[in-house]
mmCIF file of C-alpha atoms in Angstrom:
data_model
loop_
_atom_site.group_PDB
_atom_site.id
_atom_site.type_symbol
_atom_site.label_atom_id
_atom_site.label_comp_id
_atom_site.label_asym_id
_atom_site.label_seq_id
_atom_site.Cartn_x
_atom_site.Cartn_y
_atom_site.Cartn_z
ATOM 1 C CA UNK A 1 -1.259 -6.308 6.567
ATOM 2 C CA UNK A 2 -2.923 -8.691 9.359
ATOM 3 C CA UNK A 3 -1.461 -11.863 8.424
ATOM 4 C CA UNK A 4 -0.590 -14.967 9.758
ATOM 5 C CA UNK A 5 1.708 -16.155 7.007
ATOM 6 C CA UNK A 6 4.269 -14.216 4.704
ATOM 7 C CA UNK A 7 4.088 -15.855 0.788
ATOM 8 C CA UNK A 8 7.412 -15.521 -1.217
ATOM 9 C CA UNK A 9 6.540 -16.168 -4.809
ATOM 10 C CA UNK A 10 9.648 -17.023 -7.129
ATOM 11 C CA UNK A 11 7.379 -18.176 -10.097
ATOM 12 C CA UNK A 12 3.679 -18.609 -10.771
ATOM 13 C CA UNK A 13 2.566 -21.125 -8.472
ATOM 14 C CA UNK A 14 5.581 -21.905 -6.807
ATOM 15 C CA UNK A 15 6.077 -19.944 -3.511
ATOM 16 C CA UNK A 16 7.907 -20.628 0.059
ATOM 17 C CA UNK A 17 6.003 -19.986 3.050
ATOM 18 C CA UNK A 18 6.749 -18.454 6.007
ATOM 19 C CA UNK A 19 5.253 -19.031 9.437
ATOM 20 C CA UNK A 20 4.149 -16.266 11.882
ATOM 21 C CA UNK A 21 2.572 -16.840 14.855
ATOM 22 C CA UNK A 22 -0.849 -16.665 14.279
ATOM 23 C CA UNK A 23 -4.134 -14.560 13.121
ATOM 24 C CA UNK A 24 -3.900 -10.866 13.967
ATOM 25 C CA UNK A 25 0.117 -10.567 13.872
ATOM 26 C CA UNK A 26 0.596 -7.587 11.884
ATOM 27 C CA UNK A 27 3.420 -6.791 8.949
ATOM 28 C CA UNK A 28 4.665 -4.044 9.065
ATOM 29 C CA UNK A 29 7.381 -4.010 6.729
ATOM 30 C CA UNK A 30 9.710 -6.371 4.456
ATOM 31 C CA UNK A 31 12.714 -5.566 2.516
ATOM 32 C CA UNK A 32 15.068 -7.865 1.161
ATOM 33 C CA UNK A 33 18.587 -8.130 2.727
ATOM 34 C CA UNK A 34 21.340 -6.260 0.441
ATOM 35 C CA UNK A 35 23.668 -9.059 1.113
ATOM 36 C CA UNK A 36 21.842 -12.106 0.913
ATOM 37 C CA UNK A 37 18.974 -12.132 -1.164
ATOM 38 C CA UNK A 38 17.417 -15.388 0.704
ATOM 39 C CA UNK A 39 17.154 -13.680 3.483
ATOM 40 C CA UNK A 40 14.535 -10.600 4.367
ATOM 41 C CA UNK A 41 14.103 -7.842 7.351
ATOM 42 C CA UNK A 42 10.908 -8.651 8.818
ATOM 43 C CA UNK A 43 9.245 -5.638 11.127
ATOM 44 C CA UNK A 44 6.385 -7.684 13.131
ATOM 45 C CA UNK A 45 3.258 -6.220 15.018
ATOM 46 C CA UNK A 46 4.750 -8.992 18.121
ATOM 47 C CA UNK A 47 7.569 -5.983 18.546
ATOM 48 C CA UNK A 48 11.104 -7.733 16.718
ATOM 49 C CA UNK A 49 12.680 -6.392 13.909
ATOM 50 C CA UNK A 50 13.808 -9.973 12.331
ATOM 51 C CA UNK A 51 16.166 -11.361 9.600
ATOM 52 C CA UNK A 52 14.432 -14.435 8.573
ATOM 53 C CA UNK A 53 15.504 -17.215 5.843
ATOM 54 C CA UNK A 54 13.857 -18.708 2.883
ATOM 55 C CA UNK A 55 16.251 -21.679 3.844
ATOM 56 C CA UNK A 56 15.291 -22.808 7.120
ATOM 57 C CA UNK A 57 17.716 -21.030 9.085
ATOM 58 C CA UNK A 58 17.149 -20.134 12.543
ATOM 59 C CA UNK A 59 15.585 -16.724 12.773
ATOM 60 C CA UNK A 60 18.075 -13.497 13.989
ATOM 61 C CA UNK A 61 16.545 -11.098 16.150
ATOM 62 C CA UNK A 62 18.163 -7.772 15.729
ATOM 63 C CA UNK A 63 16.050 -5.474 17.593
ATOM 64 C CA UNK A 64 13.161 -6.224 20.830
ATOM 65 C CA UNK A 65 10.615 -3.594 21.504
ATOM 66 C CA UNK A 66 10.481 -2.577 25.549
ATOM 67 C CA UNK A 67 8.298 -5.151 27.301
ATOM 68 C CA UNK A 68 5.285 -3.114 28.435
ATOM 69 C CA UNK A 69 4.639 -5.065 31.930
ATOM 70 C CA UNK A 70 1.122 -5.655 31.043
ATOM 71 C CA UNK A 71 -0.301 -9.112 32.643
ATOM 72 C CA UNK A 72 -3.338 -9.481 29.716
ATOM 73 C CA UNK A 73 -0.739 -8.976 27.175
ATOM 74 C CA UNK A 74 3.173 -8.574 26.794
ATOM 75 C CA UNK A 75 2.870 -6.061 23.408
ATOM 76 C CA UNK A 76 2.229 -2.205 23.817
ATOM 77 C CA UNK A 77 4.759 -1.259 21.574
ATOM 78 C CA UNK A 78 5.743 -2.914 17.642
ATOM 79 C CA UNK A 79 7.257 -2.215 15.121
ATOM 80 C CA UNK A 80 5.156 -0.462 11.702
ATOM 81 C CA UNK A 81 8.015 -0.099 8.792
ATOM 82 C CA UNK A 82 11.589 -1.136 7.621
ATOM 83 C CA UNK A 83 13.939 0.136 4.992
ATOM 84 C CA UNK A 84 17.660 -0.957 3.977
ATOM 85 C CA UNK A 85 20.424 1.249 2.421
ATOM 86 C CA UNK A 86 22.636 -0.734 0.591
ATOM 87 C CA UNK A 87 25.138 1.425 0.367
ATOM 88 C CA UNK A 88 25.386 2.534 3.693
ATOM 89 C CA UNK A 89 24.681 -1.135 5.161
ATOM 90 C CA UNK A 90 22.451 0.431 7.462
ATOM 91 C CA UNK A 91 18.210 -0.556 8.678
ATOM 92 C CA UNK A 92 15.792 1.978 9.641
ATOM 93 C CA UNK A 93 12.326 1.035 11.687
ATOM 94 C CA UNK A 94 9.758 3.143 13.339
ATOM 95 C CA UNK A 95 7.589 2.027 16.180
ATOM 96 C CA UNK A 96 3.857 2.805 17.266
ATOM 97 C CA UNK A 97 4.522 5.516 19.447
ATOM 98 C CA UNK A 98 6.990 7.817 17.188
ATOM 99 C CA UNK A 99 10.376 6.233 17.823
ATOM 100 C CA UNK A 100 12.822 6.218 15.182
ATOM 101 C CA UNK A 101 15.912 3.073 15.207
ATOM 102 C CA UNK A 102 18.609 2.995 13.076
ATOM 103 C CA UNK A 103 21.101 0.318 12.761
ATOM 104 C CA UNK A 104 23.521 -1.314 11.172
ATOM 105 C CA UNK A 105 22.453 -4.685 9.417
ATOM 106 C CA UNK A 106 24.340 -6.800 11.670
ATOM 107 C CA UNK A 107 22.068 -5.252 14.338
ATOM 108 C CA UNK A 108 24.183 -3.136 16.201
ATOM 109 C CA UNK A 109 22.237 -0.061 17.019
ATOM 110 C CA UNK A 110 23.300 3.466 15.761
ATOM 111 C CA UNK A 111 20.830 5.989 17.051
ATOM 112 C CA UNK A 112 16.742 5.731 18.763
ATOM 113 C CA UNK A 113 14.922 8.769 19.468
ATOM 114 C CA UNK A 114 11.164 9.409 19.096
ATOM 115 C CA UNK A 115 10.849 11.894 16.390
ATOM 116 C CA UNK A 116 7.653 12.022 15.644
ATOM 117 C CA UNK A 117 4.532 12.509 18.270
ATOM 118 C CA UNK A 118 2.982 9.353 17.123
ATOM 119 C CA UNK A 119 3.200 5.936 15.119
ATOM 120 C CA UNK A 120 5.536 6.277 12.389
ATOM 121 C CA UNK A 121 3.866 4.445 9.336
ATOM 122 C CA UNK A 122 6.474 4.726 6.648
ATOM 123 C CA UNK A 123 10.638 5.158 6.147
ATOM 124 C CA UNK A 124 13.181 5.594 2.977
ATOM 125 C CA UNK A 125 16.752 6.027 2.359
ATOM 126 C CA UNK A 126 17.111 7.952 -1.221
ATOM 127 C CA UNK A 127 18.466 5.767 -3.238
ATOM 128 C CA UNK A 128 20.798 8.304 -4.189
ATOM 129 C CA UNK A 129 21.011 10.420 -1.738
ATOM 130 C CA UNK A 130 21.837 7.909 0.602
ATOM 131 C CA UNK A 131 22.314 10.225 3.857
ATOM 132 C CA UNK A 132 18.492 11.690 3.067
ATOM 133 C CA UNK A 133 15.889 10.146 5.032
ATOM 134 C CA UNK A 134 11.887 10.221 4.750
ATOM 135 C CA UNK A 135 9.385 9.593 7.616
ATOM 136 C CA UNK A 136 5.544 9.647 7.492
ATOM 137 C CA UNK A 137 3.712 9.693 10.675
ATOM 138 C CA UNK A 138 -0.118 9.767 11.687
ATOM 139 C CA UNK A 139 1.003 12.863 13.323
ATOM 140 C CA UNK A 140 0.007 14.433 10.015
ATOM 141 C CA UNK A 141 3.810 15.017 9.098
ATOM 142 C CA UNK A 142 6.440 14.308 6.700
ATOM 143 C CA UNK A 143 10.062 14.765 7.874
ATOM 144 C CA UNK A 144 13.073 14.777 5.812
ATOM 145 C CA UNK A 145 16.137 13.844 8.126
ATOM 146 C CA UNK A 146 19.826 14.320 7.358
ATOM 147 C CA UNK A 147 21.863 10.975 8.799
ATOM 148 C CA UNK A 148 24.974 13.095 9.297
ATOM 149 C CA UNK A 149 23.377 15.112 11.798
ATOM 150 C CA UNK A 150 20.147 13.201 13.178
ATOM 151 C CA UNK A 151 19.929 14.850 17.026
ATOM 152 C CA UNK A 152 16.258 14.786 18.343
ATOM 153 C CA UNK A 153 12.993 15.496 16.692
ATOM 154 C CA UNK A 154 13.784 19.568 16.158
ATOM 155 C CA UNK A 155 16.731 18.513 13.832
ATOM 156 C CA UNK A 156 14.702 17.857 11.041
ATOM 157 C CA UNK A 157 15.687 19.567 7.169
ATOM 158 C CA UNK A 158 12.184 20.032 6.055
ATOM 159 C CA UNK A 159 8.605 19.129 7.311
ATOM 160 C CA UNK A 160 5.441 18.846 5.616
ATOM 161 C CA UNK A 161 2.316 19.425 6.974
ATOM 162 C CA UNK A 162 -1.034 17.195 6.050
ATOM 163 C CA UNK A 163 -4.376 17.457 6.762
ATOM 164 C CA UNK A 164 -4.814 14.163 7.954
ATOM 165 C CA UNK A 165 -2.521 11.359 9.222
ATOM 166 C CA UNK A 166 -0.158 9.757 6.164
ATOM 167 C CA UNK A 167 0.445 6.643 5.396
ATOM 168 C CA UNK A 168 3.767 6.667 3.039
ATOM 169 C CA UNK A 169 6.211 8.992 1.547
ATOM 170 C CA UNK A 170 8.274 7.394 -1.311
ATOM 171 C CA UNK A 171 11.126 8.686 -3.461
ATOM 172 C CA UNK A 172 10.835 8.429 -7.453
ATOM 173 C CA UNK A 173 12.846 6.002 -8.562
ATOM 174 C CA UNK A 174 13.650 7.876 -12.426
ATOM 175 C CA UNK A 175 16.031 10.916 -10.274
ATOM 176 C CA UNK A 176 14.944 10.310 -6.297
ATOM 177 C CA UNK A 177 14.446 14.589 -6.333
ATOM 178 C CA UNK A 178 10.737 14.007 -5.825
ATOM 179 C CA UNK A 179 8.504 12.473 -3.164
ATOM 180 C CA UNK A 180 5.135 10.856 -2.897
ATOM 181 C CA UNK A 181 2.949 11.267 -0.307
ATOM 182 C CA UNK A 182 -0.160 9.237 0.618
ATOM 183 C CA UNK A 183 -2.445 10.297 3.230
ATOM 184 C CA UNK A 184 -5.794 8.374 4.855
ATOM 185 C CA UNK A 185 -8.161 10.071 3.508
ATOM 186 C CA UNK A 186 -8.023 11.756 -0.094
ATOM 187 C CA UNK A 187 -4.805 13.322 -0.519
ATOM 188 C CA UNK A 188 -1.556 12.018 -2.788
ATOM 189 C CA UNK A 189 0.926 14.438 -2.683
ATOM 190 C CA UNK A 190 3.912 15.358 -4.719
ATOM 191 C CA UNK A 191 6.930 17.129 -3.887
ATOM 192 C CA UNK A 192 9.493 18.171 -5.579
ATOM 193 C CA UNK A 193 13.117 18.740 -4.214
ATOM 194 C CA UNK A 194 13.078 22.381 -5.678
ATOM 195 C CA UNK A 195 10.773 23.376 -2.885
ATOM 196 C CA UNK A 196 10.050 20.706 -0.444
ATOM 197 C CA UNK A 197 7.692 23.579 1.149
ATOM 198 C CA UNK A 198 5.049 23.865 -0.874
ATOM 199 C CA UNK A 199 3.482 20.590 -2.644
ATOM 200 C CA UNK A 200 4.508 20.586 -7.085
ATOM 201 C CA UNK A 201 0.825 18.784 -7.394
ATOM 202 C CA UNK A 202 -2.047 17.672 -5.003
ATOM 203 C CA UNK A 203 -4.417 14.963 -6.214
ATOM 204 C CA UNK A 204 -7.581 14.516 -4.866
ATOM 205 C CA UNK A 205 -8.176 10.651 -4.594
ATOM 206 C CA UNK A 206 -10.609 8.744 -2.616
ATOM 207 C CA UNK A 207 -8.832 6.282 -0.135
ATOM 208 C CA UNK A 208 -10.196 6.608 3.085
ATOM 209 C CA UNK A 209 -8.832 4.484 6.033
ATOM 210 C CA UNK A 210 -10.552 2.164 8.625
ATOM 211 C CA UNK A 211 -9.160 -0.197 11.016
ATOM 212 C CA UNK A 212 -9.575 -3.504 9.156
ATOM 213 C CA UNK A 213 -8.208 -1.949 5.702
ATOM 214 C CA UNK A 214 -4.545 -2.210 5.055
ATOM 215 C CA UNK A 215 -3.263 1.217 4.020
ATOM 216 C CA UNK A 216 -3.512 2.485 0.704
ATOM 217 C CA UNK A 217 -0.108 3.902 -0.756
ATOM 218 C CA UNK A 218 0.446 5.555 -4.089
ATOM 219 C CA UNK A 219 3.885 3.867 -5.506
ATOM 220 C CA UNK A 220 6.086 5.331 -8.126
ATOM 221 C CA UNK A 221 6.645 3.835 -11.986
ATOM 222 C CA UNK A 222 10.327 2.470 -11.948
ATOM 223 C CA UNK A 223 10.724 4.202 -15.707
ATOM 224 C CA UNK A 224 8.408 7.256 -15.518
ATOM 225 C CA UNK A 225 7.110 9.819 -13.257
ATOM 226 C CA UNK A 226 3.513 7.531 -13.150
ATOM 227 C CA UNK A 227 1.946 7.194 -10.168
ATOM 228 C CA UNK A 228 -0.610 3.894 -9.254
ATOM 229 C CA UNK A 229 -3.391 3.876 -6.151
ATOM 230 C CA UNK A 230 -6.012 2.034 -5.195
ATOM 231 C CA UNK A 231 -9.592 3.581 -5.278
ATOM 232 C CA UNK A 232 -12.177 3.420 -1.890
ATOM 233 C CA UNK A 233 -14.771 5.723 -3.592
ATOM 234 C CA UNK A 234 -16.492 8.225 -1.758
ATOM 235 C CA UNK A 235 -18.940 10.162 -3.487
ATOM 236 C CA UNK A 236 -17.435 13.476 -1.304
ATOM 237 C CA UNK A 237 -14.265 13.210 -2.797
ATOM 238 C CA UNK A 238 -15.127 12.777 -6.439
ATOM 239 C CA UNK A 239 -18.217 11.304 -8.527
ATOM 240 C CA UNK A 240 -18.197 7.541 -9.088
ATOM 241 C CA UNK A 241 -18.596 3.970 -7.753
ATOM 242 C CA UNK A 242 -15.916 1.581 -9.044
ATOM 243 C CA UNK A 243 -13.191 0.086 -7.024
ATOM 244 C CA UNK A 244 -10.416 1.222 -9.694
ATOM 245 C CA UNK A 245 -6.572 0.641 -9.978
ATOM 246 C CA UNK A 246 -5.738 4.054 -11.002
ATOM 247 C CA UNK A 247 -2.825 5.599 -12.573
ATOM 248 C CA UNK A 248 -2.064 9.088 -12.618
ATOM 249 C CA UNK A 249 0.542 11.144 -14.434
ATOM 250 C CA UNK A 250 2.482 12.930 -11.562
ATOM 251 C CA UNK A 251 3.498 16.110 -13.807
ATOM 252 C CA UNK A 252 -0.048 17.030 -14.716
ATOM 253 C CA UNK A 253 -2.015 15.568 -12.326
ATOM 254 C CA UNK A 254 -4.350 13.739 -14.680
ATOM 255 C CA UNK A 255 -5.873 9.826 -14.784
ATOM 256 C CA UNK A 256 -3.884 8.064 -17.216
ATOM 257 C CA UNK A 257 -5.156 4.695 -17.326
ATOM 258 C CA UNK A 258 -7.522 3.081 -14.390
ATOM 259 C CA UNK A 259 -8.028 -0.904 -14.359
ATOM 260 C CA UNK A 260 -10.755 -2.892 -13.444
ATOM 261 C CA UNK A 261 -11.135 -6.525 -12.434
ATOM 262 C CA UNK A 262 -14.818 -8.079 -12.636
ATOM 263 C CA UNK A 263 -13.660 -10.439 -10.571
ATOM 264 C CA UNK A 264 -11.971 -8.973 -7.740
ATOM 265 C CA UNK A 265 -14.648 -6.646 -6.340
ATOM 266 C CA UNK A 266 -12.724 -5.565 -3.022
ATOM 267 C CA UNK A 267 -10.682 -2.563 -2.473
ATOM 268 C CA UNK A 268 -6.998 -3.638 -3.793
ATOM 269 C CA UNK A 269 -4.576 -1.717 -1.733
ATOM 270 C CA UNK A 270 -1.560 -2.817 -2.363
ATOM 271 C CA UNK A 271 0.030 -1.691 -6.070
ATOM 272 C CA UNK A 272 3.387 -2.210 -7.081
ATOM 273 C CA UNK A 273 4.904 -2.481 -10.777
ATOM 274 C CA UNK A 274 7.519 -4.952 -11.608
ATOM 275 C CA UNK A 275 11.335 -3.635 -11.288
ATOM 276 C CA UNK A 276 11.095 -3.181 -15.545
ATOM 277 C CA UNK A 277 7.627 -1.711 -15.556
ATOM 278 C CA UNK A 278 6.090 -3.603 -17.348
ATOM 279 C CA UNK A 279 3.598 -5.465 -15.446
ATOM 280 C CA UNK A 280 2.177 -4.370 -12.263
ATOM 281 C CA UNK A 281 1.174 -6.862 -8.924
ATOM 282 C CA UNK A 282 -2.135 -5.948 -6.782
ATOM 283 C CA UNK A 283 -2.862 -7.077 -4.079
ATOM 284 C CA UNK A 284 -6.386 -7.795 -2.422
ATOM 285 C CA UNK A 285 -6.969 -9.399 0.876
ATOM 286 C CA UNK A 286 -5.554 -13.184 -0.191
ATOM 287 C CA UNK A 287 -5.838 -12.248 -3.899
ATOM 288 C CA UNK A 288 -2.939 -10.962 -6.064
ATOM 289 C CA UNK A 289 -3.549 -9.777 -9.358
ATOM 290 C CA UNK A 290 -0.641 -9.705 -12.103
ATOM 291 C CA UNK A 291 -1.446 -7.235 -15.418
ATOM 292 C CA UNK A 292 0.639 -6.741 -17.888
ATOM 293 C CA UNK A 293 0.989 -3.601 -20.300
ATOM 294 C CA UNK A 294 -1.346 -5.369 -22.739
ATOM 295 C CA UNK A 295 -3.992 -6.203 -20.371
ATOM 296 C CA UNK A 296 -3.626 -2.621 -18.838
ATOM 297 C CA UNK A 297 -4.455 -0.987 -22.165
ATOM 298 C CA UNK A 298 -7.161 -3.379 -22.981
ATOM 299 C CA UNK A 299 -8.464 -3.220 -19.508
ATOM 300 C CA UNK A 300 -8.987 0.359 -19.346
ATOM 301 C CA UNK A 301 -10.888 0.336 -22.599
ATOM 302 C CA UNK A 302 -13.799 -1.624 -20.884
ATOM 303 C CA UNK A 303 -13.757 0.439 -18.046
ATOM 304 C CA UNK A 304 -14.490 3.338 -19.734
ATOM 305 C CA UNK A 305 -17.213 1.193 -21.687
ATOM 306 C CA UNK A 306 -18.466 0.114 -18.603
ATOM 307 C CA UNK A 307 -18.462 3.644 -16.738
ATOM 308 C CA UNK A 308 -20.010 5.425 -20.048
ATOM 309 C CA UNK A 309 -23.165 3.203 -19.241
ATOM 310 C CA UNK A 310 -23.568 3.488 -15.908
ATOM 311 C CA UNK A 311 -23.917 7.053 -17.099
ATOM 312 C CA UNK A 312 -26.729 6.441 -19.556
ATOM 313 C CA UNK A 313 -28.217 4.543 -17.495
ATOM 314 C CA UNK A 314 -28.521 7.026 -14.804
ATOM 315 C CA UNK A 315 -30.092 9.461 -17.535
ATOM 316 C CA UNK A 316 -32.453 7.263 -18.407
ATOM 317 C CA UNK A 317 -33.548 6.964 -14.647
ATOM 318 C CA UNK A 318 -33.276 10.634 -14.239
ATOM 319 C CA UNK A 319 -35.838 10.935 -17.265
ATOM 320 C CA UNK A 320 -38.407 8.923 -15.898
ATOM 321 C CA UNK A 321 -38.515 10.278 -12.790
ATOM 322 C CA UNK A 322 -39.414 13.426 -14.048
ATOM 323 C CA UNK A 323 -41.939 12.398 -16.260
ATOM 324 C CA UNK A 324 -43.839 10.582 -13.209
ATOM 325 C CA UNK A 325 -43.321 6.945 -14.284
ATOM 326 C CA UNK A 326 -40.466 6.424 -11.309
ATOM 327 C CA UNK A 327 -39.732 8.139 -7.910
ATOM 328 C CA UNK A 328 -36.432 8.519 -7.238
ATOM 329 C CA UNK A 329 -35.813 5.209 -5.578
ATOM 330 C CA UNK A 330 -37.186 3.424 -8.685
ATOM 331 C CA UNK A 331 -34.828 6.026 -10.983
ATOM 332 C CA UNK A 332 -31.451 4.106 -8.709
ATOM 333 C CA UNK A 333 -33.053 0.684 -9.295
ATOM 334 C CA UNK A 334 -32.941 1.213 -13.061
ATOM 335 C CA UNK A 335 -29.251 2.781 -12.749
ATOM 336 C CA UNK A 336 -28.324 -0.606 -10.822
ATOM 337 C CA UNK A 337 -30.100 -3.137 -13.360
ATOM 338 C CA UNK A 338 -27.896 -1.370 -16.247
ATOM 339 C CA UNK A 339 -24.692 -1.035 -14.469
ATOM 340 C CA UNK A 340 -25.392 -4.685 -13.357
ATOM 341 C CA UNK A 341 -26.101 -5.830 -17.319
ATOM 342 C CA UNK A 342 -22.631 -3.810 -18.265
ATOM 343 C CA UNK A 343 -20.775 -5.612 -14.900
ATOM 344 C CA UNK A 344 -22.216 -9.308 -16.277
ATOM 345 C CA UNK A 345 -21.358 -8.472 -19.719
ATOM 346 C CA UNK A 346 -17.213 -7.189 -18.745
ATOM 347 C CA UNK A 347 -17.164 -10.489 -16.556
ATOM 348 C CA UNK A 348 -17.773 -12.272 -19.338
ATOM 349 C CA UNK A 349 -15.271 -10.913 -21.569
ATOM 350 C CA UNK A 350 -12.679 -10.720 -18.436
ATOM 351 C CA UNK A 351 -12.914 -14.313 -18.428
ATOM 352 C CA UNK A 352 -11.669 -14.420 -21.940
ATOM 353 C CA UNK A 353 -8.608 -11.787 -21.119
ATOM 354 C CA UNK A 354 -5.123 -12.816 -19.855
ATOM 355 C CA UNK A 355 -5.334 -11.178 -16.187
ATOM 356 C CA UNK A 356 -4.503 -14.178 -13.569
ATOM 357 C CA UNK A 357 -5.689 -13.922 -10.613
ATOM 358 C CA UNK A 358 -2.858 -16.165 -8.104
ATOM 359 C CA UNK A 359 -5.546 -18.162 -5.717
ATOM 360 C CA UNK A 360 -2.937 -17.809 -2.428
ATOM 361 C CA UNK A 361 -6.365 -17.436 -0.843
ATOM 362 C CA UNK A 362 -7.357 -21.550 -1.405
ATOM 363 C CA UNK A 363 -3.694 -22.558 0.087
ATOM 364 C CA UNK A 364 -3.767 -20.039 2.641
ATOM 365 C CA UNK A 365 -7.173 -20.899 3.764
ATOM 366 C CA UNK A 366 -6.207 -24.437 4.128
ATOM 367 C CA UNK A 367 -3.240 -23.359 6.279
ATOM 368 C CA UNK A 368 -5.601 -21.157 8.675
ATOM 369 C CA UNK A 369 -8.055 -23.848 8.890
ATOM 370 C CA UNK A 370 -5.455 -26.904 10.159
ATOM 371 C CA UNK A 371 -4.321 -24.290 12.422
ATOM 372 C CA UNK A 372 -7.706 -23.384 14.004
ATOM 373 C CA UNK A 373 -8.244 -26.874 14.396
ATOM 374 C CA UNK A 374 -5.535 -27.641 16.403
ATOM 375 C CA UNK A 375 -6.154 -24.611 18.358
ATOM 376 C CA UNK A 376 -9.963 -25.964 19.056
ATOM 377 C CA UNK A 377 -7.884 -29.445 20.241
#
């Protein structure tokens, strides 16, 4: 997430900001303290692990990457991911170059070894389970750790191979005995705690990673074994051309429901349903989107409208081109003119639907712009 600013929103249009120290600082991680909710673990791309306050109190820095000795710059190392156990009032961050910290959330430091051969994207605690611990790495592995007897990076439980480098491995919330697995190209994994070997289901799912993207990661439903992802199409992975929300049903592998904003044509990474699941938050560059189960449903009944014509309208295409009356270039141009006619005509109904679109980008922008001004001072 390359971010200057972190947004806190406690109701619609009411949020507390919180300063960083300037364009390309990245997040790498938030999680709310167990013991004081106005206060939240920070993991920052400037290499601190920080408790910071929705207050205005000072700033406590509980952990300092090494200082790399560099003269053109002072940050080799950061930080890329945080987690909190409650229960065992313990913090967990991994670094760019495969180094594992735990600590307690007072800061004092329990154990730091690298553990994986490179950055580690992504940690979790089970929930219940709370000695179990997940790490994803662009190493192309998933490690499950055991707390109670954490060594070195050979003292692993289980580890699961990818094909490419992953991006997140999440417990499900409904029993925490299965995990979800994102990787950066077209992978979302499931395992299951039966056999943490071998993969229950593999979805094939077009999210493919670039530098400038922030990483897509398939999150659980808190209530059922659903799974939500962001769609980068790629007509390698699977047929198709619309930057869907899409929602899969972890047992069988199958689409559920996809979603489809007219109005927010970028690739929305981030998706994360509401603690009751029943409304679910996307996020897109300085756009959030908020749907609830209504709009959901009613949603993905004009996608498929909209995706059943883009089909027709490719026949039709198809047909002239064989008849001589289009080459192939003119047979696309039709396809676009219809799927452009259905896109006009779904904007126009989204703009009678309920899906708000929070403009953070307006206040934000505002922010970034008094900033760069005083810079250019």
């Amino acid at each position: 997430m390359m971010y200057c600013q972190v947004f806190l929103f406690i109701r619609i249009c009411h949020f507390v900001l919180l300063m960083q120290k300037g364009a390309g600082e990245s997040i790498g991680g938030m999680k709310f303290s167990p013991t004081d909710p106005t206060k939240v673990f920070l993991a920052s791309g400037d290499g601190t692990l920080t408790l910071k306050s929705f207050e205005g109190l000072p700033d406590m820095v509980l952990s300092r990457v090494q200082n790399c000795g560099h003269d053109h710059h002072n940050v080799c190392l950061w930080y890329c991911c945080v987690d909190v156990s409650a229960s065992r009032r313990c913090l967990m961050t991994g670094d760019n170059m495969g180094q594992v910290l735990l600590m307690g959330i007072d800061g004092q430091e329990i154990f730091s070894k690298r553990l994986h051969k490179a950055k580690v994207t992504h940690g979790e605690f089970n929930p219940r389970c709370d000695w179990l611990l997940a790490t994803a790495s662009v190493d192309h592995t998933v490690k499950l750790w055991d707390l109670r007897n954490i060594k070195d990076k050979t003292s692993y439980l289980h580890e699961m191979l990818h094909d490419k480098a992953v991006n997140s491995a999440y417990f499900n919330p409904v029993d925490c005995s299965k995990l979800l697995t994102t990787d950066q190209y077209d992978q979302i994994r499931v395992y299951s705690s039966a056999d943490w070997s071998t993969p229950q289901r593999v979805i094939q799912h077009p999210h493919r990673q670039f530098q400038h993207l922030t990483p897509v990661k398939a999150t659980w439903h808190p209530m059922y074994d659903l799974i939500v992802a962001g769609r980068y199409p790629d007509e390698r992975v699977c047929p198709g051309t619309l930057r869907t929300i899409d929602i899969y049903d972890a047992n069988t592998g199958q689409v559920a429901c996809q979603l489809l904003d007219p109005n927010a044509p970028g690739i929305i990474s981030v998706n994360k349903f509401s603690p009751m699941g029943d409304v679910l938050g996307s996020g897109m560059g300085l756009n959030i989107l908020v749907w609830t189960r209504e709009e959901m449903f009613t949603n993905d009944k004009r996608r498929k409208e909209l995706q059943q014509g883009g089909q027709l309208g490719r026949a039709r295409g198809r047909g002239r081109s064989q008849h001589g009356r289009r080459t192939g270039e003119a047979g696309r141009g039709e396809d676009e003119d219809d799927i452009g006619k259905l896109k006009k005509k779904l904007a126009s109904l989204g703009d009678s639907s309920q899906t708000k679109t929070t403009a953070a980008s307006s206040r934000a922008g505002n922010i970034n712009t008094k900033s760069q001004r005083g810079k250019n001072k």
